[in-house]
Amino acid sequence: MKKEKVLKQKIAAIVLSLVLAVTTIIVPSVMSAKDVSAAEDNQTVFKNLMMSVMLSGNSEENFGKGKETVDDATAAYYTALKYYSEGKTEIPANEFCESMSVNFQGSKTYSKDVLLSIAQGPAFTYDGEGTVTVNAGAGDSLLSYSLGEEQNSDGSITMYGVWKDWADDIEPYFVALKVKAGKIVSYSQVDSEFNMNFFDGYGINILPKSNITLKAGLSLNGYKSSAITYRWSSKALNIKNAAGQKEATYGSLYTIPSSKTSKLVSNGGLTITAYVHDDDGNGDFEVASTDQTVNVKNCNLSLSYRHFVGNNTEAGKGTTLKAGDSYWFSLNGADFGWDFGNGSGSKRQTFYKIECKLNGKTLTATEVEKNLKNSELSIGIGAGGGCPNRIIVPKKSGKLTIKATLYRNGKYFKSYSKTYTVKKFTVKKTSFKSAKNAKGKKIALKWKKNTSGTGYQIQYATDKKFKKECKTKTISKNKTTSYTIKSLKKKKTYYVRIRTYKKLGNTYYSGWSSAKKVKINK
């Protein structure tokens, strides 16, 4: 029983979640309309909002029915994340409070006292004076991604997604977010129990209002769950219970009680669309089959990435990358289990492949956690669980094509590819903070750490063109910030300069610094 429970949790996907039900999934007036820039990316809005809910620690309250406004902490955290995405980290307190009111229009007027009450939050700090400081990298442990979006008849877009804090052992939240004309109209949580589990270990994300087609002869096993209703819409509908009695008709709403096992006997197959309703009921079911075919109407794949900057990551924009930098790529629209695979050796089944090709050389990653590299690029292990993801470092300039492929039962299912332009790697210059004659015919050198390189080269000579008595010293660690040149000649004048180098298959150098002139008198 425990093993079965773990299996259900780990198949977070390419097994998947029937994230469902558009008919009642948007709770009216769950949150007042929120002003955002019309050009702001919906995915960023989704991630920032879900992050702020998590940081506030009030997810149950914010996702509750009849909730008219968000709590103060969520409003403040969302505003801080929005400022950070705009590159602003120091904001006057009055301006910050006004932005909270604008972001959550009609909710309330916010004061400095509200900020002070949550002043030591993870997304920002406020000491009660004139400035709010936004903290970099707040909530990096949250994995949030969109399963897809749907265009509504009123011109709005409903986004369906999932978010989980990998630092905590909690179930992921499945969320519906409605956006219209640049405003967040409402959001609500979809119960994470709404799962359709295919016991061969496979499945694909199915969006609300989508449907699947099941083969005749399949046993449908019901068990008690939250209220979910399936509309059986095939004209050739024929479902019978164990006693051979007909249980449903074409177009009807039907639930499979937990105490029953129903039998699908239709020769033409059965198309099912799922709906969520407010009343308690028994609607969720498991497909107890190892060879069932599933036809997916919507499985929208896409690639997104985050750019590593120092110790933090920033949302990637555009298709231009820089050689030598690290990028965290994710395949959205499909999930997988933690190092999940049936069988071993030649019988092991692959769930996905991520193929990266740069300058004619290719590396291919699968769900097996393994670091890969060649002369053109390297692929590192991403986050365990969640959507397929890898950390990719292009070493040279060129065209990088990333192709992701999904498999079911060892056979090709669907693929997605995108090409990025990798610009030539440039290394920042390093300059001396000081260059002084030290006792014992030495020159003591100091410089500031340069994180863009692998190490440094120091060159010194007795002429400014570095032709006479020229020597070069290589320092292999970029954390080294000082060096002493020894055994020099007294009364002579030396010229010294420094440059940075970076090893990425090839070795790249920055330009030389301006030369420092030092006379040896000691």
Coordinates of C-alpha atoms in Angstrom, one line a residue:
M1 CA 0.0 0.0 0.0
K2 CA 2.8 2.4 0.9
K3 CA 4.6 1.6 -2.4
E4 CA 1.4 2.3 -4.3
K5 CA 1.0 5.7 -2.5
V6 CA 4.6 6.7 -3.4
L7 CA 4.1 5.7 -7.0
K8 CA 1.0 7.9 -7.2
Q9 CA 2.9 10.9 -5.8
K10 CA 5.9 10.4 -8.0
I11 CA 4.0 10.1 -11.2
A12 CA 3.3 13.8 -10.9
A13 CA 3.1 13.6 -14.5
I14 CA 4.0 12.5 -17.7
V15 CA 1.3 10.8 -15.5
L16 CA -0.8 13.7 -14.8
S17 CA -3.2 15.7 -13.3
L18 CA -6.6 16.1 -14.6
V19 CA -6.5 19.7 -13.6
L20 CA -10.1 20.4 -14.3
A21 CA -13.2 22.1 -14.7
V22 CA -13.8 25.4 -16.2
T23 CA -17.4 25.5 -15.4
T24 CA -16.8 26.4 -11.7
I25 CA -13.0 26.5 -11.4
I26 CA -12.9 30.3 -11.3
V27 CA -14.4 31.5 -8.0
P28 CA -16.3 34.7 -8.6
S29 CA -14.7 37.7 -6.9
V30 CA -12.0 35.6 -5.3
M31 CA -9.7 38.6 -5.8
S32 CA -10.4 42.1 -7.0
A33 CA -9.0 43.1 -10.4
K34 CA -5.3 43.8 -10.3
D35 CA -3.6 46.3 -12.5
V36 CA -0.6 45.0 -14.4
S37 CA 1.2 46.2 -17.5
A38 CA -0.6 45.0 -20.6
A39 CA 2.8 43.9 -21.9
E40 CA 3.7 41.9 -18.8
D41 CA 4.1 38.3 -19.5
N42 CA 1.3 36.1 -18.2
Q43 CA 3.8 33.5 -17.0
T44 CA 5.6 36.1 -14.9
V45 CA 2.3 37.3 -13.4
F46 CA 1.5 33.7 -12.6
K47 CA 4.8 32.9 -11.0
N48 CA 5.0 36.1 -9.0
L49 CA 1.4 35.8 -7.7
M50 CA 1.9 32.1 -6.7
M51 CA 5.3 33.0 -5.1
S52 CA 3.7 35.8 -3.0
V53 CA 0.9 33.5 -1.8
M54 CA 3.5 31.0 -0.7
L55 CA 5.7 33.6 1.0
S56 CA 2.8 34.9 2.9
G57 CA 2.1 31.5 4.4
N58 CA -1.6 32.1 3.8
S59 CA -2.3 29.8 0.9
E60 CA -5.4 28.2 2.5
E61 CA -6.8 31.7 3.3
N62 CA -6.1 33.2 -0.1
F63 CA -7.5 30.2 -2.0
G64 CA -10.6 30.1 0.1
K65 CA -14.1 30.5 -1.4
G66 CA -15.7 33.9 -1.1
K67 CA -12.3 35.6 -0.5
E68 CA -12.7 39.2 -1.8
T69 CA -9.1 40.5 -1.3
V70 CA -5.7 39.1 -0.7
D71 CA -4.1 39.5 2.7
D72 CA -1.6 42.3 3.4
A73 CA 1.5 40.1 3.3
T74 CA 0.6 38.6 -0.1
A75 CA -0.1 42.1 -1.5
A76 CA 3.3 43.3 -0.2
Y77 CA 5.3 40.3 -1.5
Y78 CA 3.7 40.5 -4.9
T79 CA 4.6 44.2 -5.1
A80 CA 8.2 43.5 -4.1
L81 CA 8.5 40.7 -6.6
K82 CA 7.1 42.9 -9.3
Y83 CA 9.6 45.7 -8.5
Y84 CA 12.4 43.1 -8.5
S85 CA 11.4 41.9 -12.0
E86 CA 11.6 45.5 -13.1
G87 CA 15.2 45.8 -11.7
K88 CA 14.2 48.1 -8.8
T89 CA 15.5 47.2 -5.3
E90 CA 15.3 50.5 -3.4
I91 CA 11.8 52.1 -3.4
P92 CA 10.5 55.0 -1.3
A93 CA 8.0 53.6 1.2
N94 CA 5.2 55.9 0.1
E95 CA 5.6 54.8 -3.5
F96 CA 5.7 51.2 -2.4
C97 CA 2.4 51.5 -0.5
E98 CA 0.8 53.3 -3.5
S99 CA 1.9 50.4 -5.8
M100 CA 0.3 47.9 -3.5
S101 CA -3.0 49.7 -3.8
V102 CA -2.6 49.9 -7.6
N103 CA -1.6 46.3 -8.0
F104 CA -4.6 45.1 -6.0
Q105 CA -7.0 47.8 -7.2
G106 CA -10.1 48.3 -5.0
S107 CA -8.8 46.1 -2.1
K108 CA -7.7 48.8 0.4
T109 CA -5.3 51.6 1.0
Y110 CA -2.0 50.5 2.5
S111 CA 0.1 52.4 5.0
K112 CA 3.7 52.2 6.2
D113 CA 2.4 50.6 9.4
V114 CA 1.4 47.6 7.3
L115 CA 4.9 47.3 5.8
L116 CA 6.4 47.6 9.3
S117 CA 4.3 44.7 10.6
I118 CA 5.9 42.4 8.0
A119 CA 9.2 44.2 7.7
Q120 CA 11.4 41.2 8.0
G121 CA 9.7 39.2 5.3
P122 CA 11.7 37.1 2.8
A123 CA 11.0 39.4 -0.2
F124 CA 11.7 42.8 1.3
T125 CA 12.8 44.7 4.4
Y126 CA 11.6 47.9 5.9
D127 CA 13.0 49.7 8.9
G128 CA 10.2 52.2 9.4
E129 CA 12.1 55.0 7.6
G130 CA 11.9 56.2 4.1
T131 CA 13.0 53.2 1.9
V132 CA 11.8 49.7 1.2
T133 CA 14.6 47.3 0.2
V134 CA 13.7 44.4 -2.1
N135 CA 15.7 41.3 -1.5
A136 CA 17.2 39.3 -4.4
G137 CA 16.3 35.7 -4.9
A138 CA 13.4 35.4 -2.5
G139 CA 11.7 32.1 -2.8
D140 CA 14.1 30.4 -5.3
S141 CA 13.0 27.0 -4.0
L142 CA 9.5 27.5 -5.6
L143 CA 9.0 25.6 -8.8
S144 CA 6.0 27.1 -10.7
Y145 CA 5.0 26.5 -14.3
S146 CA 2.0 26.7 -16.6
L147 CA 0.3 23.6 -17.9
G148 CA -1.4 25.7 -20.6
E149 CA -3.9 28.4 -21.2
E150 CA -7.3 28.8 -22.7
Q151 CA -9.0 31.7 -24.5
N152 CA -12.4 32.4 -23.1
S153 CA -15.4 33.8 -25.0
D154 CA -15.3 37.1 -23.0
G155 CA -11.8 37.8 -24.3
S156 CA -10.0 36.8 -21.1
I157 CA -7.4 34.0 -20.7
T158 CA -7.5 31.3 -18.1
M159 CA -4.1 29.9 -17.2
Y160 CA -3.7 26.5 -15.6
G161 CA -0.6 25.8 -13.7
V162 CA 1.1 24.1 -10.8
W163 CA 3.4 25.4 -8.0
K164 CA 5.3 23.6 -5.3
D165 CA 7.9 24.6 -2.7
W166 CA 10.5 21.9 -3.0
A167 CA 12.0 22.9 0.3
D168 CA 8.8 21.6 2.1
D169 CA 7.2 18.2 1.9
I170 CA 3.8 19.5 0.7
E171 CA 1.5 18.5 -2.1
P172 CA 1.7 20.8 -5.2
Y173 CA -1.1 23.3 -5.7
F174 CA -2.9 23.2 -9.1
V175 CA -4.1 26.7 -9.9
A176 CA -6.4 28.5 -12.3
L177 CA -5.6 32.2 -13.0
K178 CA -7.9 34.4 -15.1
V179 CA -6.4 37.4 -16.8
K180 CA -8.2 39.9 -18.9
A181 CA -7.0 43.1 -20.6
G182 CA -3.8 43.1 -18.5
K183 CA -5.6 42.6 -15.2
I184 CA -5.8 39.5 -12.9
V185 CA -9.5 39.0 -12.5
S186 CA -9.4 36.0 -10.2
Y187 CA -7.5 32.9 -9.1
S188 CA -8.4 29.7 -7.4
Q189 CA -6.9 26.5 -6.3
V190 CA -7.8 23.2 -7.9
D191 CA -7.8 20.3 -5.5
S192 CA -4.6 18.2 -6.0
E193 CA -6.6 15.0 -5.6
F194 CA -8.0 15.5 -9.1
N195 CA -5.7 12.9 -10.7
M196 CA -6.2 10.4 -13.4
N197 CA -3.5 7.7 -12.8
F198 CA -2.5 5.3 -15.6
F199 CA -0.9 2.4 -13.9
D200 CA 1.6 1.7 -16.7
G201 CA 3.4 4.8 -15.3
Y202 CA 2.5 7.2 -18.1
G203 CA 0.1 10.0 -18.9
I204 CA 0.0 13.5 -20.3
N205 CA -1.3 16.8 -18.9
I206 CA -4.9 17.2 -19.8
L207 CA -6.3 20.7 -19.7
P208 CA -9.9 21.6 -18.6
K209 CA -12.5 21.2 -21.3
S210 CA -10.1 18.7 -23.0
N211 CA -11.0 15.1 -23.4
I212 CA -9.5 11.7 -23.7
T213 CA -10.7 8.6 -25.7
L214 CA -10.7 5.2 -24.0
K215 CA -10.8 1.8 -25.6
A216 CA -13.7 -0.6 -25.2
G217 CA -13.2 -3.3 -22.6
L218 CA -11.6 -1.1 -20.0
S219 CA -12.5 -1.4 -16.4
L220 CA -13.2 1.9 -14.6
N221 CA -12.6 1.7 -10.9
G222 CA -14.1 4.5 -8.8
Y223 CA -13.0 5.6 -5.3
K224 CA -14.2 8.3 -3.0
S225 CA -12.6 11.7 -3.8
S226 CA -13.5 15.3 -4.0
A227 CA -16.3 16.3 -6.3
I228 CA -15.6 15.8 -9.9
T229 CA -18.0 15.0 -12.7
Y230 CA -17.4 13.4 -16.1
R231 CA -19.6 14.1 -19.1
W232 CA -19.6 11.0 -21.3
S233 CA -20.0 12.5 -24.7
S234 CA -19.5 9.7 -27.2
K235 CA -22.6 8.8 -29.2
A236 CA -21.7 5.1 -28.9
L237 CA -21.8 5.3 -25.1
N238 CA -22.4 2.0 -23.4
I239 CA -21.3 1.6 -19.8
K240 CA -22.5 -1.3 -17.7
N241 CA -21.9 -2.2 -14.1
A242 CA -20.9 -5.6 -12.8
A243 CA -24.5 -6.8 -13.0
G244 CA -24.7 -5.9 -16.7
Q245 CA -27.0 -2.9 -16.1
K246 CA -26.6 0.2 -18.2
E247 CA -25.3 3.1 -16.1
A248 CA -25.2 6.1 -18.3
T249 CA -26.5 7.6 -21.5
Y250 CA -25.0 9.9 -24.1
G251 CA -24.4 13.4 -22.9
S252 CA -25.2 12.7 -19.3
L253 CA -23.3 13.6 -16.2
Y254 CA -22.0 10.6 -14.4
T255 CA -19.9 9.6 -11.4
I256 CA -18.4 6.2 -10.6
P257 CA -19.2 5.4 -7.0
S258 CA -16.2 4.1 -4.9
S259 CA -18.0 0.9 -4.2
K260 CA -18.5 0.0 -7.9
T261 CA -16.4 -1.3 -10.8
S262 CA -17.9 -0.3 -14.1
K263 CA -17.2 -1.8 -17.5
L264 CA -16.9 0.1 -20.7
V265 CA -18.2 -2.1 -23.4
S266 CA -18.8 0.3 -26.3
N267 CA -17.2 -0.8 -29.6
G268 CA -16.6 2.8 -30.6
G269 CA -14.7 3.9 -27.6
L270 CA -15.7 6.5 -25.1
T271 CA -14.8 10.2 -25.0
I272 CA -14.8 11.8 -21.6
T273 CA -14.8 15.5 -20.6
A274 CA -14.3 16.3 -16.9
Y275 CA -16.0 19.0 -14.8
V276 CA -15.7 20.1 -11.2
H277 CA -18.8 21.1 -9.2
D278 CA -19.3 22.4 -5.7
D279 CA -21.2 19.5 -4.2
D280 CA -19.6 16.5 -2.6
G281 CA -19.4 13.5 -4.8
N282 CA -17.5 10.5 -6.0
G283 CA -16.0 11.3 -9.3
D284 CA -12.3 10.6 -9.5
F285 CA -11.3 7.2 -10.9
E286 CA -8.3 5.1 -11.8
V287 CA -7.7 3.4 -15.1
A288 CA -6.6 -0.1 -14.1
S289 CA -4.9 -1.1 -17.3
T290 CA -1.4 -1.6 -18.6
D291 CA -2.0 -1.1 -22.4
Q292 CA -4.6 1.6 -22.6
T293 CA -4.3 4.1 -25.4
V294 CA -4.8 7.8 -24.4
N295 CA -5.4 10.4 -27.1
V296 CA -4.6 13.8 -25.8
K297 CA -6.2 16.9 -27.4
N298 CA -4.1 19.4 -25.6
C299 CA -0.5 19.0 -24.5
N300 CA 1.2 22.3 -25.2
L301 CA 4.9 22.1 -24.9
S302 CA 7.2 25.0 -24.5
L303 CA 10.8 25.8 -23.3
S304 CA 11.6 28.5 -20.7
Y305 CA 14.8 29.3 -18.9
R306 CA 16.3 31.2 -16.0
H307 CA 19.7 32.9 -16.3
F308 CA 22.2 32.4 -13.4
V309 CA 23.5 35.7 -12.2
G310 CA 25.9 35.5 -9.3
N311 CA 24.1 33.3 -6.6
N312 CA 20.6 34.0 -8.0
T313 CA 18.6 33.3 -11.1
E314 CA 16.6 35.7 -13.3
A315 CA 13.8 34.9 -15.7
G316 CA 15.2 34.5 -19.2
K317 CA 14.0 36.7 -22.0
G318 CA 14.5 36.3 -25.8
T319 CA 16.5 33.8 -27.7
T320 CA 20.0 35.3 -27.2
L321 CA 22.4 33.6 -24.8
K322 CA 26.0 34.2 -23.9
A323 CA 28.8 31.6 -24.1
G324 CA 30.1 30.7 -20.7
D325 CA 26.9 31.6 -18.8
S326 CA 24.7 29.0 -17.1
Y327 CA 21.0 28.7 -18.0
W328 CA 18.3 26.6 -16.3
F329 CA 16.0 25.3 -19.0
S330 CA 12.6 23.7 -18.3
L331 CA 10.2 21.9 -20.6
N332 CA 6.7 23.1 -19.7
G333 CA 3.6 21.1 -20.3
A334 CA 4.8 17.7 -19.2
D335 CA 6.0 16.3 -15.9
F336 CA 7.9 13.2 -14.9
G337 CA 8.7 11.2 -11.8
W338 CA 11.9 11.3 -9.7
D339 CA 14.4 9.3 -11.8
F340 CA 11.4 7.2 -12.8
G341 CA 11.7 4.3 -15.2
N342 CA 10.3 0.8 -15.7
G343 CA 12.7 -2.1 -16.0
S344 CA 16.5 -2.0 -16.3
G345 CA 19.2 -2.3 -18.9
S346 CA 17.9 -2.7 -22.4
K347 CA 14.3 -3.1 -21.1
R348 CA 14.3 0.3 -19.4
Q349 CA 11.7 2.6 -20.9
T350 CA 12.6 6.3 -21.6
F351 CA 10.1 9.0 -20.8
Y352 CA 11.7 12.0 -22.4
K353 CA 14.9 13.2 -24.1
I354 CA 16.4 16.7 -24.2
E355 CA 18.7 17.0 -27.2
C356 CA 21.1 20.0 -27.3
K357 CA 23.0 20.7 -30.6
L358 CA 25.7 23.4 -30.9
N359 CA 28.1 23.7 -33.8
G360 CA 27.4 20.2 -35.1
K361 CA 27.9 18.5 -31.7
T362 CA 25.1 17.0 -29.7
L363 CA 24.4 16.0 -26.1
T364 CA 21.3 14.2 -25.1
A365 CA 19.8 14.1 -21.6
T366 CA 17.1 11.8 -20.4
E367 CA 15.3 11.5 -17.0
V368 CA 18.4 9.7 -15.8
E369 CA 20.3 12.2 -13.6
K370 CA 23.7 12.5 -15.2
N371 CA 26.1 15.4 -16.0
L372 CA 27.2 15.6 -19.7
K373 CA 29.7 17.6 -21.6
N374 CA 31.7 18.0 -24.8
S375 CA 33.8 20.7 -26.3
E376 CA 30.8 22.9 -27.2
L377 CA 28.5 22.7 -24.2
S378 CA 27.7 21.0 -20.9
I379 CA 24.5 19.8 -19.4
G380 CA 24.1 19.6 -15.6
I381 CA 21.4 18.0 -13.4
G382 CA 18.4 20.3 -12.7
A383 CA 15.8 20.1 -9.9
G384 CA 14.6 16.7 -8.9
G385 CA 11.0 16.1 -9.8
G386 CA 8.6 18.5 -11.4
C387 CA 8.9 19.3 -15.1
P388 CA 11.9 18.0 -17.2
N389 CA 14.7 20.5 -16.7
R390 CA 18.5 20.8 -17.1
I391 CA 21.2 23.4 -16.5
I392 CA 22.9 24.1 -19.8
V393 CA 26.2 26.0 -20.3
P394 CA 27.1 26.8 -24.0
K395 CA 30.9 27.1 -24.2
K396 CA 31.2 28.6 -27.7
S397 CA 29.2 31.0 -29.9
G398 CA 26.8 29.6 -32.6
K399 CA 23.3 28.4 -33.0
L400 CA 22.0 26.2 -30.1
T401 CA 19.0 24.0 -30.9
I402 CA 17.2 22.4 -28.0
K403 CA 14.8 19.6 -29.0
A404 CA 12.6 17.9 -26.3
T405 CA 10.8 14.6 -27.1
L406 CA 8.2 12.8 -25.0
Y407 CA 7.7 9.0 -25.2
R408 CA 4.9 6.7 -24.1
N409 CA 5.4 2.9 -23.9
G410 CA 8.8 3.4 -25.4
K411 CA 7.3 5.0 -28.5
Y412 CA 7.5 8.6 -29.8
F413 CA 4.6 10.8 -28.5
K414 CA 5.4 14.5 -29.1
S415 CA 8.3 16.9 -29.5
Y416 CA 9.2 20.6 -29.4
S417 CA 12.3 22.4 -30.5
K418 CA 13.6 26.0 -30.3
T419 CA 16.8 27.6 -31.6
Y420 CA 18.9 30.1 -29.6
T421 CA 21.7 32.4 -30.7
V422 CA 24.8 32.1 -28.5
K423 CA 27.0 35.1 -28.5
K424 CA 30.8 35.0 -28.2
F425 CA 32.1 34.9 -24.7
T426 CA 33.8 38.1 -23.5
V427 CA 35.9 38.3 -20.4
K428 CA 35.8 41.4 -18.2
K429 CA 39.1 43.2 -17.6
T430 CA 40.8 43.2 -14.3
S431 CA 42.8 46.2 -13.0
F432 CA 45.3 46.6 -10.1
K433 CA 44.1 48.2 -6.9
S434 CA 47.8 48.8 -6.0
A435 CA 51.3 47.9 -7.3
K436 CA 54.1 48.8 -4.8
N437 CA 57.7 48.1 -4.3
A438 CA 58.1 45.9 -1.2
K439 CA 61.2 45.2 0.9
G440 CA 63.6 42.6 -0.6
K441 CA 63.4 43.7 -4.3
K442 CA 59.8 42.7 -4.7
I443 CA 56.6 44.2 -6.2
A444 CA 53.4 43.6 -4.1
L445 CA 50.2 43.5 -6.3
K446 CA 46.6 43.7 -5.3
W447 CA 43.4 43.6 -7.4
K448 CA 39.7 43.0 -7.0
K449 CA 38.2 39.5 -7.6
N450 CA 36.8 39.1 -11.1
T451 CA 34.1 36.4 -11.2
S452 CA 33.8 36.4 -15.0
G453 CA 37.0 34.5 -15.4
T454 CA 38.8 31.3 -14.3
G455 CA 42.0 33.0 -13.3
Y456 CA 44.5 35.7 -14.2
Q457 CA 47.8 36.4 -16.0
I458 CA 50.3 38.9 -14.7
Q459 CA 53.0 40.2 -17.0
Y460 CA 56.0 42.3 -16.1
A461 CA 59.0 43.7 -18.1
T462 CA 61.6 46.5 -18.0
D463 CA 60.0 48.5 -20.9
K464 CA 56.5 49.8 -21.4
K465 CA 56.1 47.8 -24.6
F466 CA 56.8 44.5 -22.7
K467 CA 59.6 43.4 -25.0
K468 CA 62.6 43.5 -22.6
E469 CA 63.0 40.9 -19.8
C470 CA 59.3 40.1 -20.1
K471 CA 57.9 37.4 -17.9
T472 CA 54.3 36.0 -17.4
K473 CA 52.8 34.5 -14.3
T474 CA 49.5 32.5 -14.5
I475 CA 47.2 32.4 -11.5
S476 CA 44.7 29.6 -11.8
K477 CA 42.1 30.6 -9.3
N478 CA 39.9 33.7 -9.6
K479 CA 39.5 34.0 -5.9
T480 CA 43.2 34.9 -5.6
T481 CA 43.5 38.7 -5.3
S482 CA 47.2 39.4 -4.6
Y483 CA 50.6 38.3 -5.8
T484 CA 54.2 39.2 -5.0
I485 CA 56.8 39.4 -7.8
K486 CA 60.2 38.4 -6.4
S487 CA 63.9 38.5 -7.4
L488 CA 63.9 41.8 -9.2
K489 CA 66.8 44.1 -9.8
K490 CA 67.4 47.0 -7.6
K491 CA 67.4 50.5 -9.1
K492 CA 65.5 49.2 -12.2
T493 CA 62.0 50.3 -13.2
Y494 CA 59.4 47.6 -14.1
Y495 CA 56.1 47.8 -15.9
V496 CA 53.4 45.4 -14.8
R497 CA 49.9 44.6 -16.1
I498 CA 47.1 42.0 -15.6
R499 CA 44.4 40.3 -17.6
T500 CA 41.6 37.7 -16.9
Y501 CA 41.2 34.4 -18.7
K502 CA 38.3 31.9 -18.9
K503 CA 38.5 28.2 -19.9
L504 CA 35.5 27.0 -21.9
G505 CA 36.9 24.3 -24.1
N506 CA 39.1 27.0 -25.6
T507 CA 40.7 29.7 -23.4
Y508 CA 39.4 33.3 -23.7
Y509 CA 41.3 36.3 -22.5
S510 CA 40.3 39.9 -21.6
G511 CA 42.3 42.8 -22.7
W512 CA 45.4 43.8 -20.7
S513 CA 45.0 46.4 -18.0
S514 CA 46.8 49.7 -18.2
A515 CA 50.5 49.2 -17.1
K516 CA 51.7 50.2 -13.6
K517 CA 55.2 51.6 -13.3
V518 CA 57.2 50.6 -10.3
K519 CA 60.8 51.4 -9.4
I520 CA 62.8 49.0 -7.2
N521 CA 64.4 51.0 -4.4
K522 CA 64.1 48.6 -1.5

